[in-house]
PDB file of C-alpha atoms in Angstrom:
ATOM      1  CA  UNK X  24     111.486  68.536  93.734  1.00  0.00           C
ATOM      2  CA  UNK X  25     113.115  71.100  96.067  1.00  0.00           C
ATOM      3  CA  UNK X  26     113.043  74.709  96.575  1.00  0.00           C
ATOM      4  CA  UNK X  27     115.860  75.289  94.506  1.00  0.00           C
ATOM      5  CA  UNK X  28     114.745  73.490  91.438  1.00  0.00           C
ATOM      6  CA  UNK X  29     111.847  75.900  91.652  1.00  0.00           C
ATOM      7  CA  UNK X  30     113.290  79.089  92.158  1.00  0.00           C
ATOM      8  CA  UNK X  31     116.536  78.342  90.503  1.00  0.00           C
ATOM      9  CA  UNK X  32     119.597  77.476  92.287  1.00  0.00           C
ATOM     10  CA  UNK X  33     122.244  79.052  89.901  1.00  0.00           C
ATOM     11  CA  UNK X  34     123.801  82.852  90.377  1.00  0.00           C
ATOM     12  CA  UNK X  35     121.775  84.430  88.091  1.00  0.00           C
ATOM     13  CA  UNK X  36     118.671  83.488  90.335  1.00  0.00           C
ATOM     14  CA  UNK X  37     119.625  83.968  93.392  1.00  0.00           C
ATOM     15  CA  UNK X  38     121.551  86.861  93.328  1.00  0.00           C
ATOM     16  CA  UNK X  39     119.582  88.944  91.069  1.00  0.00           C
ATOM     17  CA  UNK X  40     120.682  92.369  90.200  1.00  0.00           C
ATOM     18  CA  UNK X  41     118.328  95.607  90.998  1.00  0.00           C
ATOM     19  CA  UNK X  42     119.345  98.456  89.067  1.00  0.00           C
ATOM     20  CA  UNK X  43     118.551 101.968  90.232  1.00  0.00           C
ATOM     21  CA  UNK X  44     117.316 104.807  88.706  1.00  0.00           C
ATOM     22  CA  UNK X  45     120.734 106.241  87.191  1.00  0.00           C
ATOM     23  CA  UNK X  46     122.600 104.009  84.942  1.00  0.00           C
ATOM     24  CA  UNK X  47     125.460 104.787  86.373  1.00  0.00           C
ATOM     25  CA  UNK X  48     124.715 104.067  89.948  1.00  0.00           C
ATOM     26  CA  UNK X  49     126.225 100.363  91.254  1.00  0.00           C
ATOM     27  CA  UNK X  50     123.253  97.221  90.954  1.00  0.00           C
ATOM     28  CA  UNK X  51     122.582  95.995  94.100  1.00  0.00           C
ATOM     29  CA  UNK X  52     122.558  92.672  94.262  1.00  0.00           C
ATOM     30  CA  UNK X  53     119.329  90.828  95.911  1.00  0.00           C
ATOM     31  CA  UNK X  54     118.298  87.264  96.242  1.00  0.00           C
ATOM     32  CA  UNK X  55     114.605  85.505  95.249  1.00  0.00           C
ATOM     33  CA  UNK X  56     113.426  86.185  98.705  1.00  0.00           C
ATOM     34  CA  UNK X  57     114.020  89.915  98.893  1.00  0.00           C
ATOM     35  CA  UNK X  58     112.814  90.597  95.287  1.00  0.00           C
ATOM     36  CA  UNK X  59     109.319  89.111  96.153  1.00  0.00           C
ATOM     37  CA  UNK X  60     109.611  90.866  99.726  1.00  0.00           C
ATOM     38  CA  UNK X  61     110.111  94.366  98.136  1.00  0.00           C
ATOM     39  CA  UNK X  62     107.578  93.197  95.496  1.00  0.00           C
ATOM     40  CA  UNK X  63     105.624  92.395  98.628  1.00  0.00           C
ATOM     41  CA  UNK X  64     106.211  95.848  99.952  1.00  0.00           C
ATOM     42  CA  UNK X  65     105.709  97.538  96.795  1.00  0.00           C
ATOM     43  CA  UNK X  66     102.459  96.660  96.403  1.00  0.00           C
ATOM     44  CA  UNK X  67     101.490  97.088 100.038  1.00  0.00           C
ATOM     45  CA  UNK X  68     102.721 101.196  99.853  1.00  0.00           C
ATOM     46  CA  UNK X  69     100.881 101.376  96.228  1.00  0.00           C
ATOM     47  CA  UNK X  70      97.554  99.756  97.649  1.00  0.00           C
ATOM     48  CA  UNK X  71      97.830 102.345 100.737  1.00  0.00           C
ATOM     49  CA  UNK X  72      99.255 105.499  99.703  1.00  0.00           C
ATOM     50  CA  UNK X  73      96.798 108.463  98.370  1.00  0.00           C
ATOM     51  CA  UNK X  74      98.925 109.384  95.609  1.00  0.00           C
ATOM     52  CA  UNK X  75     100.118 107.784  92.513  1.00  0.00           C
ATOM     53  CA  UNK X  76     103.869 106.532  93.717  1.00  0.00           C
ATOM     54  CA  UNK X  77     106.713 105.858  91.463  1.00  0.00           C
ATOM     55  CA  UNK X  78     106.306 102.352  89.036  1.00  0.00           C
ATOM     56  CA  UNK X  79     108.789  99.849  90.641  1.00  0.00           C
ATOM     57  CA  UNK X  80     109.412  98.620  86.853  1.00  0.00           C
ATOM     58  CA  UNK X  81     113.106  97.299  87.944  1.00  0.00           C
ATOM     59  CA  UNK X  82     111.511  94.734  90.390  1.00  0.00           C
ATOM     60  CA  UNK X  83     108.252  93.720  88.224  1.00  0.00           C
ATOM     61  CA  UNK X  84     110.571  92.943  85.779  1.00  0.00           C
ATOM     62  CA  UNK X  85     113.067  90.656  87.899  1.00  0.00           C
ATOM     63  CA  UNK X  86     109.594  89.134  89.307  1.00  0.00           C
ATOM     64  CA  UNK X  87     107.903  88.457  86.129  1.00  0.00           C
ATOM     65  CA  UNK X  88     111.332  86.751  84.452  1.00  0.00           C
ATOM     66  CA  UNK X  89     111.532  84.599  87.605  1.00  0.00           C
ATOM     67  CA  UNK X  90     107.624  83.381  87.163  1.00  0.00           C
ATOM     68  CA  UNK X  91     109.050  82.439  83.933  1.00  0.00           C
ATOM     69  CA  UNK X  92     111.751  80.324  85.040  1.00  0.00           C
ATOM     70  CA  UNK X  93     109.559  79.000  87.937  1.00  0.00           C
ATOM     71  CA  UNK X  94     106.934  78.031  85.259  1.00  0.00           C
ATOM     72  CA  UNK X  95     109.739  76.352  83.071  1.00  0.00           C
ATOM     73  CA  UNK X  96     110.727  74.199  86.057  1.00  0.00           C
ATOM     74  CA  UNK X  97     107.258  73.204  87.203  1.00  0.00           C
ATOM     75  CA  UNK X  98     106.750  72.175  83.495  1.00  0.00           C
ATOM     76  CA  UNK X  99     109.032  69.164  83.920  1.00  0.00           C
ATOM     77  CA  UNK X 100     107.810  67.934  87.352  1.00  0.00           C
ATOM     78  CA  UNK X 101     104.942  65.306  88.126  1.00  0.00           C
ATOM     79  CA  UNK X 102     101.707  67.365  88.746  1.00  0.00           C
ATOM     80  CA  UNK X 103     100.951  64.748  91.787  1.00  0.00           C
ATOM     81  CA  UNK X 104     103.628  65.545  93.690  1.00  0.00           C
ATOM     82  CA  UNK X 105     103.031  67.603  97.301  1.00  0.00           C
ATOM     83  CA  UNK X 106     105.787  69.995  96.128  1.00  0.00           C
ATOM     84  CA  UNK X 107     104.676  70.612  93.164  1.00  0.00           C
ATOM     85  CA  UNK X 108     101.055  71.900  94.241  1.00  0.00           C
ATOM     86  CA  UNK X 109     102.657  73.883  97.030  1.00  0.00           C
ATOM     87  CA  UNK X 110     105.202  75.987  94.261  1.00  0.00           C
ATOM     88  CA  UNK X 111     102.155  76.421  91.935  1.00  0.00           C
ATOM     89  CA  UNK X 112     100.265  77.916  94.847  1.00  0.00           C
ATOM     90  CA  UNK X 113     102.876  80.050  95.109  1.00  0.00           C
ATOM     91  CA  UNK X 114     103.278  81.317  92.005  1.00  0.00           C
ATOM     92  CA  UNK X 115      99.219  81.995  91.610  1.00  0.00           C
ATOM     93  CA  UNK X 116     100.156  83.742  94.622  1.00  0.00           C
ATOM     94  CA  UNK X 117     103.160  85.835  93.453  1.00  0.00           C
ATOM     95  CA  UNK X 118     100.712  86.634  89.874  1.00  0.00           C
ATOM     96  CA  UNK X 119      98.446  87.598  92.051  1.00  0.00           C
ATOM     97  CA  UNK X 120     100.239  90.365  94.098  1.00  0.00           C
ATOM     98  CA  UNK X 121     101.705  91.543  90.697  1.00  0.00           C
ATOM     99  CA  UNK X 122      97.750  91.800  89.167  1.00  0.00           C
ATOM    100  CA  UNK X 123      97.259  93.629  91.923  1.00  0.00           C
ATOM    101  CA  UNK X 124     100.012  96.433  92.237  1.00  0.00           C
ATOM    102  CA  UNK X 125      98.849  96.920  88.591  1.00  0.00           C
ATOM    103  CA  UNK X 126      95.203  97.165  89.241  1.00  0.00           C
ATOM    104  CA  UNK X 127      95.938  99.942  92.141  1.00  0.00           C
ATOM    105  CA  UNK X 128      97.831 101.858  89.822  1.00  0.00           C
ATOM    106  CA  UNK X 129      95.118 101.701  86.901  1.00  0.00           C
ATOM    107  CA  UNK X 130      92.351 102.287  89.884  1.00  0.00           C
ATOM    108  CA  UNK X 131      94.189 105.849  90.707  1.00  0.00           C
ATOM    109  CA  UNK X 132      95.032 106.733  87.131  1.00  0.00           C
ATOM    110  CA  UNK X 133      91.549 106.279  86.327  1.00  0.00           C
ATOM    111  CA  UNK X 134      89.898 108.198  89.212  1.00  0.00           C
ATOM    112  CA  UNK X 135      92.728 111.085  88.927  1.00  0.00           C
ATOM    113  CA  UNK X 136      93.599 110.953  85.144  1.00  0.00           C
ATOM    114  CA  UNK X 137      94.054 115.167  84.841  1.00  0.00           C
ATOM    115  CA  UNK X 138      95.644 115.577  88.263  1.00  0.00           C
ATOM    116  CA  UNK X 139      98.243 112.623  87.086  1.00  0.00           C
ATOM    117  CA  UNK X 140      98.681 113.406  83.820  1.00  0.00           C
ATOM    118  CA  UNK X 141      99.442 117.295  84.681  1.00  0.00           C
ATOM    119  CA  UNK X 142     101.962 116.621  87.660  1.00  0.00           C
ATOM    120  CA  UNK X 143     103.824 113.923  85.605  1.00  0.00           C
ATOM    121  CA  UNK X 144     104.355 116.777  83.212  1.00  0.00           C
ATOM    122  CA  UNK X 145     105.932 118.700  85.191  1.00  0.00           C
ATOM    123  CA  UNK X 146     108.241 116.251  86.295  1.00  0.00           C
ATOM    124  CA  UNK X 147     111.730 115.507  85.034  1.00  0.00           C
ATOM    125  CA  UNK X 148     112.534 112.628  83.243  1.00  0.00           C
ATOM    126  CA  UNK X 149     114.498 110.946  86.190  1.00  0.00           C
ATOM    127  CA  UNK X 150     111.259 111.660  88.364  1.00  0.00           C
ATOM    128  CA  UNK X 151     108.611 110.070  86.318  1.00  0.00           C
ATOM    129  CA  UNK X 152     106.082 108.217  88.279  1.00  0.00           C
ATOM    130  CA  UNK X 153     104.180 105.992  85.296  1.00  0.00           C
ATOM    131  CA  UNK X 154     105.470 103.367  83.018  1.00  0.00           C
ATOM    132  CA  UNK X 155     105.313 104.595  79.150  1.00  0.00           C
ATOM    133  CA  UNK X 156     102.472 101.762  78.906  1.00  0.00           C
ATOM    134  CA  UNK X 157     100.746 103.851  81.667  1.00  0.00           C
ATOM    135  CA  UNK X 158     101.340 106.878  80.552  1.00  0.00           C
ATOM    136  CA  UNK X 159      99.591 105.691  77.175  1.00  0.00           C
ATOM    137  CA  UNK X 160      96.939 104.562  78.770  1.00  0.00           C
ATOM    138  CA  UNK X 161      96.343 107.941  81.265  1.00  0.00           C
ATOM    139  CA  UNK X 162      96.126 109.632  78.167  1.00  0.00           C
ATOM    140  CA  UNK X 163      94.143 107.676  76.070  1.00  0.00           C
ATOM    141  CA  UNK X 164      91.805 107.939  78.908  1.00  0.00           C
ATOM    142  CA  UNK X 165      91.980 111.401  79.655  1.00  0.00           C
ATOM    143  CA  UNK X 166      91.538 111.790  76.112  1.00  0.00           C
ATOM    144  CA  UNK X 167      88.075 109.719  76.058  1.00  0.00           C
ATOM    145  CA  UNK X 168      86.156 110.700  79.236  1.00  0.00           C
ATOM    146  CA  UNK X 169      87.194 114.314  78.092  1.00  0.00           C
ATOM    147  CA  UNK X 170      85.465 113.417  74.300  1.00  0.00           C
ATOM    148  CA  UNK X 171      83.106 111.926  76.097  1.00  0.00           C
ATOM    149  CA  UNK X 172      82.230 114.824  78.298  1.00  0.00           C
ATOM    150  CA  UNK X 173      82.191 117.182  75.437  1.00  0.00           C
ATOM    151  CA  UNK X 174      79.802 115.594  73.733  1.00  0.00           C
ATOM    152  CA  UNK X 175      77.519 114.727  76.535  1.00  0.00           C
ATOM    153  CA  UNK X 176      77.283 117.870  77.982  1.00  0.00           C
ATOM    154  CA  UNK X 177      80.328 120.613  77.131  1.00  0.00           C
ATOM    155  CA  UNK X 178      79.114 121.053  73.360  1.00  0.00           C
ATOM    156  CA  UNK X 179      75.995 122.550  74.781  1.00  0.00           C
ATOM    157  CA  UNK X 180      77.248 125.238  77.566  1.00  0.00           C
ATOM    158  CA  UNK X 181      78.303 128.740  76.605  1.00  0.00           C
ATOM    159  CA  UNK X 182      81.835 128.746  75.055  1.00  0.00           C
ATOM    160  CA  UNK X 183      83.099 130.890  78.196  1.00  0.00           C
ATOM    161  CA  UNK X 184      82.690 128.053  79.972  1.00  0.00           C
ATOM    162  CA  UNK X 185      83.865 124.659  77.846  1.00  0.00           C
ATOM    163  CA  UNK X 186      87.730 124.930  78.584  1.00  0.00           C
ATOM    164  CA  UNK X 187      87.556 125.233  82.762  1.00  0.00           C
ATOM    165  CA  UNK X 188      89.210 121.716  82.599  1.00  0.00           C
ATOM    166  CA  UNK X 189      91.232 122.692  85.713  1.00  0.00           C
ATOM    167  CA  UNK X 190      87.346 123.046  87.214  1.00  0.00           C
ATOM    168  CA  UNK X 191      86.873 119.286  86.277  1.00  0.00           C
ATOM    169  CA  UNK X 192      90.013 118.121  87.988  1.00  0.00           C
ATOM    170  CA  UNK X 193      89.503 115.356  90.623  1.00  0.00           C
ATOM    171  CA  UNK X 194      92.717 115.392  92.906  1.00  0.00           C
ATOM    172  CA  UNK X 195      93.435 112.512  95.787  1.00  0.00           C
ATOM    173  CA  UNK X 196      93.170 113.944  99.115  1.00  0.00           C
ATOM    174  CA  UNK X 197      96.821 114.828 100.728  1.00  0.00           C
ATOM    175  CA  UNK X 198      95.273 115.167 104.453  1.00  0.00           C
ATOM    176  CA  UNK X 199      94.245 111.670 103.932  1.00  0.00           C
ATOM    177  CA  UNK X 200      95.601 109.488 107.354  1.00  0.00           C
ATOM    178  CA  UNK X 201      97.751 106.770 106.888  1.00  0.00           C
ATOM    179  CA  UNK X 202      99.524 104.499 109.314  1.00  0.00           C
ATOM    180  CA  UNK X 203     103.099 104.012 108.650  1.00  0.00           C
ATOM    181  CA  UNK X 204     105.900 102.124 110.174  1.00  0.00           C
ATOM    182  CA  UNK X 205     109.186 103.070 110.280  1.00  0.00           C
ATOM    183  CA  UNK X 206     111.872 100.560 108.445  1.00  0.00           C
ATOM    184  CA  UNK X 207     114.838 102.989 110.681  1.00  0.00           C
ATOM    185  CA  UNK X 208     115.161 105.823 113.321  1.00  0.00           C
ATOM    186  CA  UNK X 209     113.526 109.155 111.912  1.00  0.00           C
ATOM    187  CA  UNK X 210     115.190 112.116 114.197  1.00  0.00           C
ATOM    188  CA  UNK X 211     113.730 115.802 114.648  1.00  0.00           C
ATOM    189  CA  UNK X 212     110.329 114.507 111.847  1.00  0.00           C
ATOM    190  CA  UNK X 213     108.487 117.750 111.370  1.00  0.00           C
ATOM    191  CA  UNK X 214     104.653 118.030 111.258  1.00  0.00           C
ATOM    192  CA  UNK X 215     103.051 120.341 108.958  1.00  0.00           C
ATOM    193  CA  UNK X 216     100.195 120.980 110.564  1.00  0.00           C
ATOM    194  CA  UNK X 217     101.904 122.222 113.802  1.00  0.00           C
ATOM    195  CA  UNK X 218     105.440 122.649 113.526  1.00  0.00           C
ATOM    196  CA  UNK X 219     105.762 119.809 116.142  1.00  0.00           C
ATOM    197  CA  UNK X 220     109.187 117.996 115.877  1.00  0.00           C
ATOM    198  CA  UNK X 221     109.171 114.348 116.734  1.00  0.00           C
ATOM    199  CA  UNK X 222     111.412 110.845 116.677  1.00  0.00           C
ATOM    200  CA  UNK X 223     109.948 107.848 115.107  1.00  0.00           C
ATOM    201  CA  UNK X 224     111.905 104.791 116.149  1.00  0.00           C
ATOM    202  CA  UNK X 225     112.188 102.021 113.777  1.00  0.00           C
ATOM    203  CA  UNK X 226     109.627  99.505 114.043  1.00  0.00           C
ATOM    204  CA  UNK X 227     107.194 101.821 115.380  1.00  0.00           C
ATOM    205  CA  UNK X 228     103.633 102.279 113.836  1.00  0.00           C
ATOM    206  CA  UNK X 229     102.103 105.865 113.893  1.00  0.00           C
ATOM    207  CA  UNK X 230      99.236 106.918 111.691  1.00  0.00           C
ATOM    208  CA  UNK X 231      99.729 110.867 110.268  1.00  0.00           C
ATOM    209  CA  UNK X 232      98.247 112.746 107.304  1.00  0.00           C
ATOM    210  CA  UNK X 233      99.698 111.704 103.831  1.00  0.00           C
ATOM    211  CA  UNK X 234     101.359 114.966 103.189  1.00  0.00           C
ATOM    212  CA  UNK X 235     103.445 114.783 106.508  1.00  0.00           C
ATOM    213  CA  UNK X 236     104.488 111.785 105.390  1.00  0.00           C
ATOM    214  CA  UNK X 237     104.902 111.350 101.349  1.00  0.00           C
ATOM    215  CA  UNK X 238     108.933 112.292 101.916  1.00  0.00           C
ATOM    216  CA  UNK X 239     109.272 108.858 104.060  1.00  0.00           C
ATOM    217  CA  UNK X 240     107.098 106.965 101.709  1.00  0.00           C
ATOM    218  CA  UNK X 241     109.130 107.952  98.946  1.00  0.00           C
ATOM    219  CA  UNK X 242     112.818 107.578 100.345  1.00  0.00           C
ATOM    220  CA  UNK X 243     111.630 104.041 101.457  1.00  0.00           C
ATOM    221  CA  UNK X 244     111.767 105.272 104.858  1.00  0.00           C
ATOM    222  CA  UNK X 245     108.457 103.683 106.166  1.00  0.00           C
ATOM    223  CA  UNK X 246     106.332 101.257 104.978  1.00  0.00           C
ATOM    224  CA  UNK X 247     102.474 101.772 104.769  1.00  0.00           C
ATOM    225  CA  UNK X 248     100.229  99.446 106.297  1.00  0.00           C
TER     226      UNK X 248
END
């Protein structure tokens, strides 16, 4: 068994399409290697970054259709052979990054659930940051520990008091430092905290405060390691 019988060796494998945010924007064509590198990368920025970032649903997707194929192909090869044990590693290994980007994601939706919930509102519908299945779940959540909360301890303060949910609001920490590297040449980068103008050179590593640098994250300037 090679490579190719795992990972499929036709067109539609190799040269998957990613489709961007505007269906009328071009797909860019990508092969099995770069989806599970910017799977790869993905997860690394989610795992890193202080705030909730956009759901890559376009490239979980591609990734979770080629486990499938990679699963159908390992079905019909003998479990002794050396290859065989080596492409099942590897897709444990691929599950495991997308478990992962998932559990980050549920991790900050549960610790931030109002602070989430009330800047996704405010966002248009070409900006959304969570999948409708997270979205669901934000709320349902909100929804419970604020039930919960009410009947724990609200129910029993003066009324004044019992809708100061903004009070309640737990909000990630923007000043947060993060290191970053730079994927290309950033000219004339602006710190907040002192006006300072700066170059970051691609390939470099620098660590700033998460609000310098959300624009960069975002844009898939830099990376966050």
């Amino acid at each position: 068994m090679d490579h190719n019988e795992v990972y499929g060796d036709d067109d539609h494998q190799n040269n998957l399409p990613l489709s961007q945010d505007d269906e009328d924007e071009e797909e860019i064509p990508m092969t099995s290697q770069q989806l599970l590198e910017n799977l790869q990368r993905a997860w690394m920025n989610e795992k890193f970054a202080v705030q909730l970032l956009p759901y890559e649903e376009a490239i979980v997707d591609m990734v979770m259709s080629q486990l499938v194929h990679m699963e159908e192909n390992l079905a019909t090869t003998n479990k002794n052979d050396m290859l065989y044990i080596a492409h099942r590693m590897e897709v444990e290994r691929i599950r495991y990054i997308v478990a992962s980007y998932h559990r980050c994601r549920l991790q900050k939706i549960e610790e931030y659930a109002y602070h989430i919930l009330e800047e996704e509102s405010k966002r248009t519908a070409n900006n959304k940051r969570l999948s409708a299945g997270e979205l669901q779940f934000a709320t349902d959540f909100y929804n419970g520990m604020e039930n919960h909360f009410y009947q724990l301890a609200v129910r029993h303060i003066p009324q004044n008091h019992q809708k100061d949910e903004h009070l309640r609001k737990v909000s990630p920490n923007m000043d947060s430092y993060v290191f970053i590297r730079a994927k290309e040449n950033v000219a004339e980068f602006s710190i907040s905290a002192n006006h300072e103008m700066i170059n970051i050179a691609a390939g470099s590593i620098h660590m700033f405060k998460y609000r310098d640098v959300e624009p960069l994250v975002l844009e898939g300037i830099v990376d966050l390691i």
